[in-house]
mmCIF file of C-alpha atoms in Angstrom:
data_model
loop_
_atom_site.group_PDB
_atom_site.id
_atom_site.type_symbol
_atom_site.label_atom_id
_atom_site.label_comp_id
_atom_site.label_asym_id
_atom_site.label_seq_id
_atom_site.Cartn_x
_atom_site.Cartn_y
_atom_site.Cartn_z
ATOM 1 C CA MET A 1 0.039 -0.026 -0.004
ATOM 2 C CA GLN A 2 0.986 3.739 -0.727
ATOM 3 C CA ASN A 3 -0.041 6.386 1.007
ATOM 4 C CA ASP A 4 -0.905 10.463 1.008
ATOM 5 C CA VAL A 5 -0.193 10.835 4.757
ATOM 6 C CA ARG A 6 3.465 12.408 5.070
ATOM 7 C CA LYS A 7 2.342 15.154 1.908
ATOM 8 C CA LEU A 8 -0.671 15.739 4.070
ATOM 9 C CA ARG A 9 0.851 16.475 7.218
ATOM 10 C CA GLU A 10 3.693 18.448 5.498
ATOM 11 C CA ASP A 11 1.238 20.374 3.634
ATOM 12 C CA ARG A 12 -0.421 21.569 7.193
ATOM 13 C CA ALA A 13 2.963 22.196 8.569
ATOM 14 C CA LEU A 14 2.366 19.208 10.974
ATOM 15 C CA SER A 15 5.429 17.355 12.573
ATOM 16 C CA GLN A 16 4.854 13.402 13.108
ATOM 17 C CA GLY A 17 4.578 14.139 16.847
ATOM 18 C CA ASP A 18 1.616 16.368 16.324
ATOM 19 C CA LEU A 19 -0.086 14.133 13.968
ATOM 20 C CA ALA A 20 0.598 11.526 16.580
ATOM 21 C CA GLN A 21 -0.947 13.411 19.172
ATOM 22 C CA LEU A 22 -4.223 14.243 17.359
ATOM 23 C CA LEU A 23 -4.786 10.695 16.181
ATOM 24 C CA GLY A 24 -4.082 9.193 19.843
ATOM 25 C CA VAL A 25 -1.221 7.469 18.616
ATOM 26 C CA SER A 26 2.653 7.075 19.327
ATOM 27 C CA ARG A 27 5.487 9.293 16.754
ATOM 28 C CA GLN A 28 6.917 6.026 15.571
ATOM 29 C CA THR A 29 3.499 4.756 14.423
ATOM 30 C CA VAL A 30 3.151 7.896 12.193
ATOM 31 C CA ASN A 31 6.553 6.939 10.875
ATOM 32 C CA ALA A 32 5.864 3.708 10.067
ATOM 33 C CA ILE A 33 2.537 4.204 8.529
ATOM 34 C CA GLU A 34 4.199 6.911 6.435
ATOM 35 C CA THR A 35 7.205 4.705 5.427
ATOM 36 C CA GLY A 36 4.717 1.859 4.664
ATOM 37 C CA LYS A 37 5.827 -0.557 7.336
ATOM 38 C CA TYR A 38 2.786 -0.428 9.180
ATOM 39 C CA LEU A 39 -0.980 -0.572 7.503
ATOM 40 C CA PRO A 40 -3.171 0.938 10.339
ATOM 41 C CA SER A 41 -6.279 -0.206 11.245
ATOM 42 C CA LEU A 42 -9.766 0.767 9.843
ATOM 43 C CA PRO A 43 -10.594 2.977 12.732
ATOM 44 C CA LEU A 44 -7.490 4.763 12.499
ATOM 45 C CA ALA A 45 -7.317 4.477 8.940
ATOM 46 C CA LEU A 46 -10.923 6.429 9.071
ATOM 47 C CA SER A 47 -9.597 8.872 11.791
ATOM 48 C CA ILE A 48 -6.989 9.592 9.281
ATOM 49 C CA GLY A 49 -9.017 10.669 6.882
ATOM 50 C CA ARG A 50 -11.467 12.331 8.873
ATOM 51 C CA PHE A 51 -8.912 14.353 10.325
ATOM 52 C CA PHE A 52 -7.559 15.644 6.478
ATOM 53 C CA GLY A 53 -11.026 16.206 5.566
ATOM 54 C CA LYS A 54 -10.569 13.217 2.716
ATOM 55 C CA PRO A 55 -11.912 9.708 2.121
ATOM 56 C CA VAL A 56 -9.640 6.360 2.860
ATOM 57 C CA GLU A 57 -9.342 5.774 -0.308
ATOM 58 C CA ALA A 58 -8.169 9.307 -1.517
ATOM 59 C CA ILE A 59 -5.309 8.701 1.003
ATOM 60 C CA PHE A 60 -4.261 4.770 0.771
ATOM 61 C CA ARG A 61 -4.363 3.066 -2.194
ATOM 62 C CA GLU A 62 -2.469 -0.099 -3.636
ATOM 63 C CA ARG A 63 1.012 0.327 -4.932
ATOM 64 C CA GLU A 64 1.585 0.995 -8.307
ATOM 65 C CA GLU A 65 3.234 -1.433 -10.501
ATOM 66 C CA VAL A 66 6.196 -0.507 -12.010
ATOM 67 C CA PRO A 67 5.992 -2.254 -15.779
ATOM 68 C CA MET B 1 -5.270 8.043 43.591
ATOM 69 C CA ASN B 2 -7.878 5.093 44.493
ATOM 70 C CA LEU B 3 -7.163 1.612 44.592
ATOM 71 C CA SER B 4 -7.871 0.590 41.240
ATOM 72 C CA SER B 5 -5.911 2.997 39.654
ATOM 73 C CA PHE B 6 -2.929 1.999 41.966
ATOM 74 C CA VAL B 7 -3.564 -1.377 41.146
ATOM 75 C CA GLY B 8 -3.796 -0.524 37.747
ATOM 76 C CA ARG B 9 -0.803 1.397 37.495
ATOM 77 C CA TRP B 10 1.322 -1.061 39.591
ATOM 78 C CA SER B 11 -0.153 -4.225 38.645
ATOM 79 C CA PHE B 12 2.599 -5.693 36.676
ATOM 80 C CA VAL B 13 4.845 -4.910 39.731
ATOM 81 C CA LEU B 14 2.566 -6.628 41.761
ATOM 82 C CA PHE B 15 2.454 -9.680 39.646
ATOM 83 C CA GLY B 16 5.924 -9.746 39.755
ATOM 84 C CA VAL B 17 6.153 -9.753 43.569
ATOM 85 C CA GLY B 18 4.023 -12.271 43.514
ATOM 86 C CA LEU B 19 5.885 -14.477 41.112
ATOM 87 C CA GLY B 20 9.098 -13.548 42.692
ATOM 88 C CA LEU B 21 7.839 -14.752 46.236
ATOM 89 C CA VAL B 22 6.050 -18.076 44.757
ATOM 90 C CA PHE B 23 9.827 -18.732 42.973
ATOM 91 C CA ALA B 24 11.533 -18.152 46.293
ATOM 92 C CA VAL B 25 8.859 -20.125 48.053
ATOM 93 C CA ALA B 26 9.735 -23.012 45.714
ATOM 94 C CA ASP B 27 13.447 -22.842 45.880
ATOM 95 C CA LEU B 28 13.240 -22.775 49.619
ATOM 96 C CA ALA B 29 10.924 -25.644 50.091
ATOM 97 C CA GLN B 30 13.899 -27.827 48.118
ATOM 98 C CA GLY B 31 16.339 -26.632 50.578
ATOM 99 C CA VAL B 32 17.674 -24.368 48.369
ATOM 100 C CA PRO B 33 20.288 -21.604 50.228
ATOM 101 C CA PRO B 34 18.155 -18.501 51.118
ATOM 102 C CA ILE B 35 20.461 -16.513 49.381
ATOM 103 C CA HIS B 36 19.587 -17.895 45.725
ATOM 104 C CA ALA B 37 15.843 -17.654 46.360
ATOM 105 C CA LEU B 38 16.369 -14.061 47.315
ATOM 106 C CA ILE B 39 18.100 -14.049 43.918
ATOM 107 C CA ALA B 40 15.263 -15.505 42.284
ATOM 108 C CA PHE B 41 12.743 -12.963 44.070
ATOM 109 C CA ALA B 42 14.852 -9.865 43.316
ATOM 110 C CA VAL B 43 15.535 -11.232 39.224
ATOM 111 C CA VAL B 44 11.522 -11.617 38.675
ATOM 112 C CA ALA B 45 10.087 -8.647 40.677
ATOM 113 C CA GLY B 46 13.190 -6.396 39.593
ATOM 114 C CA TYR B 47 12.081 -7.098 36.302
ATOM 115 C CA GLY B 48 8.675 -5.860 37.057
ATOM 116 C CA LEU B 49 9.803 -2.768 38.853
ATOM 117 C CA ALA B 50 12.039 -1.866 36.040
ATOM 118 C CA LEU B 51 9.713 -2.187 33.000
ATOM 119 C CA THR B 52 6.696 -0.369 35.023
ATOM 120 C CA LEU B 53 9.296 2.404 35.940
ATOM 121 C CA LEU B 54 10.545 3.225 32.321
ATOM 122 C CA ARG B 55 7.148 2.710 30.944
ATOM 123 C CA SER B 56 6.537 6.385 30.986
ATOM 124 C CA ARG B 57 9.772 6.809 28.704
ATOM 125 C CA SER B 58 10.226 3.761 26.490
ATOM 126 C CA GLU B 59 7.423 2.281 24.342
ATOM 127 C CA THR B 60 8.968 -1.006 24.182
ATOM 128 C CA ALA B 61 9.359 -0.885 28.151
ATOM 129 C CA SER B 62 5.583 -0.338 28.048
ATOM 130 C CA ALA B 63 4.154 -3.201 25.503
ATOM 131 C CA LEU B 64 6.806 -5.371 27.521
ATOM 132 C CA ALA B 65 4.941 -4.427 30.564
ATOM 133 C CA GLY B 66 1.390 -5.666 28.692
ATOM 134 C CA ARG B 67 0.651 -2.074 27.973
ATOM 135 C CA PRO B 68 1.013 -1.405 24.029
ATOM 136 C CA VAL B 69 0.603 2.434 23.804
ATOM 137 C CA ASP B 70 -1.264 1.891 20.322
ATOM 138 C CA GLU B 71 -2.664 -0.209 17.950
ATOM 139 C CA ARG B 72 0.444 -1.024 15.783
ATOM 140 C CA TRP B 73 2.368 -1.797 19.320
ATOM 141 C CA GLN B 74 -1.002 -3.945 20.435
ATOM 142 C CA ASP B 75 -0.170 -5.924 16.687
ATOM 143 C CA ALA B 76 3.771 -6.498 17.405
ATOM 144 C CA SER B 77 2.202 -7.594 20.886
ATOM 145 C CA LEU B 78 0.136 -9.956 19.464
ATOM 146 C CA ARG B 79 2.648 -11.250 16.932
ATOM 147 C CA ALA B 80 5.018 -11.388 19.571
ATOM 148 C CA VAL B 81 3.077 -13.641 22.021
ATOM 149 C CA ALA B 82 2.384 -15.852 18.452
ATOM 150 C CA ALA B 83 6.044 -16.599 18.001
ATOM 151 C CA SER B 84 6.884 -16.900 21.472
ATOM 152 C CA GLY B 85 3.583 -19.919 21.123
ATOM 153 C CA MET B 86 5.327 -21.254 18.557
ATOM 154 C CA VAL B 87 8.656 -21.519 20.001
ATOM 155 C CA GLY B 88 7.255 -22.958 23.049
ATOM 156 C CA ALA B 89 5.148 -25.469 21.074
ATOM 157 C CA ILE B 90 8.410 -26.099 18.881
ATOM 158 C CA VAL B 91 10.658 -26.813 22.125
ATOM 159 C CA ALA B 92 8.115 -28.793 24.181
ATOM 160 C CA LEU B 93 7.700 -31.101 20.833
ATOM 161 C CA GLY B 94 11.010 -31.643 20.549
ATOM 162 C CA GLY B 95 11.751 -31.983 23.761
ATOM 163 C CA PHE B 96 9.172 -34.988 24.022
ATOM 164 C CA VAL B 97 11.056 -36.439 20.983
ATOM 165 C CA ILE B 98 14.387 -35.676 22.518
ATOM 166 C CA ALA B 99 13.122 -37.433 25.963
ATOM 167 C CA GLU B 100 11.673 -40.348 24.428
ATOM 168 C CA ALA B 101 14.508 -41.283 21.961
ATOM 169 C CA THR B 102 16.911 -41.005 24.882
ATOM 170 C CA GLY B 103 14.915 -43.469 26.958
ATOM 171 C CA HIS B 104 13.889 -40.559 29.619
ATOM 172 C CA ASP B 105 10.260 -39.668 30.486
ATOM 173 C CA GLY B 106 8.755 -37.239 28.134
ATOM 174 C CA MET B 107 5.369 -36.909 29.941
ATOM 175 C CA GLU B 108 6.304 -33.163 31.320
ATOM 176 C CA PHE B 109 7.076 -32.101 27.657
ATOM 177 C CA ALA B 110 3.948 -34.234 26.571
ATOM 178 C CA ILE B 111 1.901 -32.354 28.532
ATOM 179 C CA VAL B 112 3.230 -28.850 27.707
ATOM 180 C CA ALA B 113 2.978 -29.579 24.074
ATOM 181 C CA GLY B 114 -0.891 -31.024 24.683
ATOM 182 C CA ALA B 115 -1.560 -27.660 26.351
ATOM 183 C CA VAL B 116 -0.232 -25.627 23.952
ATOM 184 C CA GLY B 117 -2.111 -27.407 20.778
ATOM 185 C CA LEU B 118 -5.294 -28.090 22.766
ATOM 186 C CA ALA B 119 -4.942 -24.088 23.509
ATOM 187 C CA TYR B 120 -4.793 -23.280 20.068
ATOM 188 C CA VAL B 121 -7.159 -25.436 18.790
ATOM 189 C CA ILE B 122 -9.968 -23.947 21.798
ATOM 190 C CA SER B 123 -8.823 -20.358 20.658
ATOM 191 C CA VAL B 124 -8.813 -20.558 16.608
ATOM 192 C CA VAL B 125 -12.607 -21.888 17.465
ATOM 193 C CA TRP B 126 -13.508 -19.290 19.811
ATOM 194 C CA PHE B 127 -12.283 -16.410 17.795
ATOM 195 C CA ARG B 128 -14.251 -18.283 15.124
ATOM 196 C CA VAL B 129 -17.387 -18.079 16.581
ATOM 197 C CA ARG B 130 -16.732 -14.598 17.939
ATOM 198 C CA GLY B 131 -16.045 -13.461 14.249
#
């Protein structure tokens, strides 16, 4: 999976720690989501979508295959 | 701080102290020198105390103390439990095979392996029913 969490966060001038606090998770978890090492649960993905005002599928998508 | 929040905060320490006392009493009952029983108690109780004190500074310590800080740590903790169970099953089965092959009684290993296997089957059925 790929996601735009880092870009959306940086667009709002938030640090990983700020976003983590707003979402109720640790900073490392935000970092793991941004780097694709951790796939958030549906409730957390929905919280992320709600926070950025976007549907989940606009933030998370399947990794694009390189031909 | 009321009693329930005190117990909640210090539950891992209390568990460590309780388990350490069990170890120490078991050692003393076997006639082991008291200093060995004291060391057994200190190691187990100290582990609980150390993790509880480090919990607020370290997410790893918090997870090790049974208090994962968020869903990613909860997930890691669950996978760690699964991996530990797998290692336990392999050790029990391996111990049983080796004990039997070398002419020793493998019943203790068989009991552990049986308990692990039964727990797995019951868990699968339980979580299947619960969805």
